[in-house]
Amino acid sequence: MTRILLLFVSMLCLTSCGPRHGHLRHSSADQVIALDRADRNQWQRPIWLMQTLKIRPGMRVVDLGAGAGYLLPHLSKAVGPQGQVIALEVDGDLLAQLRSMVKRLNLTNVKVVRGQPLGVPIPTQADLALMVNTYPELDNPVEMLQSLHDHLKPSGRLAVIDYMVDLKVAGPPQSERLSADTIRAEARGAGFSELQTIAGLPRQYCLVFGRVEDQASDQVSK
C-alpha cells in the first residue's frame, strides 16, 4: 500500500497567503497564465529541462505550485505510464484549468491536488520535488522545506527554478525575486545540500538539492 502523509500547504502559502520576507505578494491566475505565453518554450526549454534533471520513466515527481500546468505534459511524458506526476496548486481558477488540461490531453499519470490549510494527502517517497517560479511566494520556507525533506526518497532531489534577480527580463518585478544564495541558505537550514547548479536557462537559475544525511551515508558506504 502506498504510504500517505500530509503536506501542510499552509506553510507553502503559494497564491493567497501572507507576507514573505516582509512583503505581501498575490499572484493572480491571470498573472500566472500570462507567463505561459507562446514564447515560453524558447526560454524555459522544457524538453532540455526534463533531460537535464534526469526525469526518467517510473519516477514520482511533485510539481509544487503547478500554476497553469505548463510543465505537466512534459513531466507526464518523461515519467511515462509507470510513473506519476502530482500537480499541487491552491488557486481555484488555476485548479480548474489544470483539471481541464489533464482531461483534454488524457494525462492519466497526472494527479491534480488542491492545497488546503489542513494539509492534503500526497504519496511519500517522491523522486523529485520541483518548484518553478514558486519559491519567492513561500511563507516560512525553511519549515516547508523541512516538511518536504521527509517526502523524498533517500536519493530524492529538490529542484528550484526561478528568475534571476539582476536580469531585466519579463516576469515578476525584480523587487519580488529572490537570489539563488538566499535559497541556498534556506535549503541548508532545512537539511538539504546543494548537488548542482544547472546553467542553460537564459532567464532563470536552477538549483538542485539532496538530503544531507543521505549524502553522508553514501560517503560512509564508499
C-alpha positions as a printed Julia matrix, in Angstrom:
222×3 Matrix{Float64}:
  0.0    0.0     0.0
  1.28   3.43   -0.9
  2.16   5.36    2.22
  0.29   8.63    2.5
  1.26  11.66    4.55
  0.11  15.23    4.84
  1.95  18.12    3.27
  0.87  21.22    5.16
  0.19  23.68    2.41
 -0.42  26.38    4.96
  3.38  26.53    5.01
  3.52  26.79    1.24
  1.33  29.91    1.01
  1.58  29.94   -2.76
 -1.05  32.29   -4.1
 -3.15  33.74   -1.33
 -1.24  33.69    1.93
  0.7   36.15    4.0
  3.92  38.12    3.64
  7.18  36.61    2.55
 10.39  38.36    3.63
  8.47  41.43    4.71
  6.21  41.94    1.71
  2.89  40.66    0.51
  2.63  39.06   -2.89
 -0.57  37.86   -4.52
 -0.08  36.11   -7.86
 -3.42  36.05   -9.64
 -4.37  33.32  -12.07
 -4.14  35.89  -14.87
 -0.54  36.7   -13.93
  0.43  33.04  -13.87
 -1.25  32.3   -17.19
  0.47  35.32  -18.75
  3.83  33.7   -18.01
  2.77  30.7   -20.09
  2.53  32.6   -23.35
  3.69  31.01  -26.59
  7.32  32.14  -26.43
  7.94  30.42  -23.09
  9.31  27.32  -24.8
 12.2   29.42  -26.07
 13.45  30.42  -22.64
 12.05  27.7   -20.36
 13.45  24.92  -22.58
 11.12  22.22  -21.19
 12.47  19.25  -23.16
 16.05  20.16  -22.26
 14.92  20.62  -18.65
 13.42  17.12  -18.43
 16.66  15.66  -19.76
 18.95  17.78  -17.6
 17.02  16.99  -14.41
 17.22  13.31  -15.37
 13.48  12.73  -15.08
 13.05   9.09  -16.05
 10.21   6.62  -16.66
  8.71   5.29  -13.44
  9.65   8.29  -11.31
  7.26  10.1    -8.96
  7.52  13.87   -9.37
  5.71  16.52   -7.33
  5.14  19.86   -9.09
  4.69  22.3    -6.22
  2.71  25.3    -7.4
  1.84  23.83  -10.8
  0.23  27.09  -11.93
 -1.46  26.84  -15.31
  0.13  23.45  -15.96
  2.82  24.49  -18.42
  5.19  21.66  -17.44
  2.63  18.91  -16.89
  2.58  17.47  -20.44
  6.38  17.33  -20.41
  6.55  15.77  -16.94
  3.84  13.27  -17.85
  5.74  12.14  -20.92
  9.06  11.96  -19.06
  7.83   9.69  -16.23
  5.76   7.51  -18.56
  2.75   5.32  -17.74
  4.51   3.65  -14.81
  5.39   6.98  -13.2
  3.27   9.63  -11.51
  3.13  13.41  -11.51
  1.39  15.17   -8.62
  0.37  18.72   -9.5
 -0.17  20.75   -6.33
 -1.95  24.1    -6.57
 -4.02  26.3    -4.25
 -5.64  28.79   -6.63
 -9.17  27.75   -7.59
 -9.09  29.2   -11.11
 -5.78  27.53  -11.86
 -7.04  24.23  -10.45
 -9.94  24.3   -12.88
 -7.55  24.91  -15.74
 -5.24  22.12  -14.57
 -8.05  19.58  -14.37
 -9.34  20.61  -17.79
 -5.87  20.22  -19.28
 -5.32  16.8   -17.71
 -8.65  15.58  -19.07
 -8.22  17.14  -22.51
 -4.71  15.75  -23.01
 -5.54  12.42  -21.33
 -2.65  12.73  -18.89
 -3.61   9.6   -16.97
 -0.45   9.63  -14.84
 -1.07  13.17  -13.54
 -2.96  13.75  -10.3
 -4.15  17.29   -9.56
 -4.26  18.05   -5.84
 -5.76  21.11   -4.2
 -3.85  22.57   -1.3
 -5.82  23.13    1.9
 -4.88  24.8     5.19
 -5.23  21.46    6.97
 -2.96  19.72    4.51
 -3.5   17.48    1.51
 -2.58  13.82    1.08
  0.27  13.12   -1.31
  2.36   9.99   -1.6
  5.63   9.97    0.23
  8.87   8.74   -1.33
  8.96  11.22   -4.2
 11.94  11.06   -6.55
 11.84  14.76   -7.31
 10.09  17.83   -5.92
 10.02  20.65   -8.44
  9.36  24.33   -7.8
  9.3   26.53  -10.89
  8.63  30.25  -10.39
  7.15  29.4    -6.99
  9.76  29.72   -4.26
  9.56  33.51   -3.65
  5.91  33.09   -2.66
  6.62  30.65    0.15
  5.93  31.76    3.7
  8.07  30.05    6.35
 10.25  28.48    3.64
 12.59  26.62    5.99
  9.68  24.91    7.75
  8.14  23.99    4.41
 11.43  22.57    3.15
 11.88  20.57    6.35
  8.46  19.02    5.77
  9.25  18.4     2.13
 12.55  16.76    3.13
 10.62  13.84    4.64
  8.59  13.34    1.46
 11.61  12.45   -0.63
 13.2    9.1    -1.2
 16.69   8.75    0.3
 18.01   9.56   -3.16
 15.28  12.13   -3.83
 16.04  15.62   -5.05
 14.59  19.11   -4.81
 14.9   21.39   -7.85
 14.22  25.13   -7.54
 13.98  27.18  -10.72
 13.3   30.89  -10.56
 14.04  34.24  -12.12
 17.48  35.8   -11.79
 17.31  38.88   -9.6
 19.52  41.24  -11.6
 18.37  40.25  -15.08
 15.89  42.7   -16.58
 13.52  40.34  -18.36
  9.76  39.88  -18.45
  8.43  38.21  -15.33
  7.85  39.15  -11.7
  9.1   42.58  -10.6
 12.75  42.46   -9.59
 11.79  43.51   -6.06
  9.78  40.28   -5.72
 12.54  37.93   -6.83
 14.93  36.03   -4.58
 18.61  35.44   -5.14
 19.99  31.95   -5.59
 22.14  32.49   -2.49
 19.05  33.17   -0.36
 17.5   29.9    -1.48
 20.76  28.02   -0.9
 20.93  29.31    2.68
 17.32  28.41    3.43
 17.7   24.95    1.91
 20.79  24.31    4.06
 18.8   25.35    7.1
 16.19  22.72    6.23
 18.66  19.85    5.92
 19.44  20.0     2.22
 22.78  20.27    0.49
 23.28  21.62   -2.99
 24.1   18.93   -5.52
 24.24  21.01   -8.64
 23.73  24.44  -10.16
 22.48  23.97  -13.7
 23.26  26.64  -16.27
 21.41  26.86  -19.55
 18.21  28.78  -18.83
 18.54  32.36  -20.11
 16.21  33.94  -17.53
 16.41  31.63  -14.54
 18.77  29.83  -12.21
 18.27  26.14  -11.49
 19.39  24.74   -8.12
 19.28  21.03   -7.32
 19.44  19.84   -3.71
 19.68  16.48   -1.96
 19.24  15.33    1.63
 22.33  15.94    3.74
 22.18  12.78    5.86
 21.71  10.61    2.8
 24.77  12.09    1.14
 26.75  11.45    4.33
 25.59   7.83    4.34
 26.7    7.48    0.73
 30.17   8.73    1.66
 30.48   6.25    4.55
 29.46   3.34    2.34
 32.08   4.1    -0.3
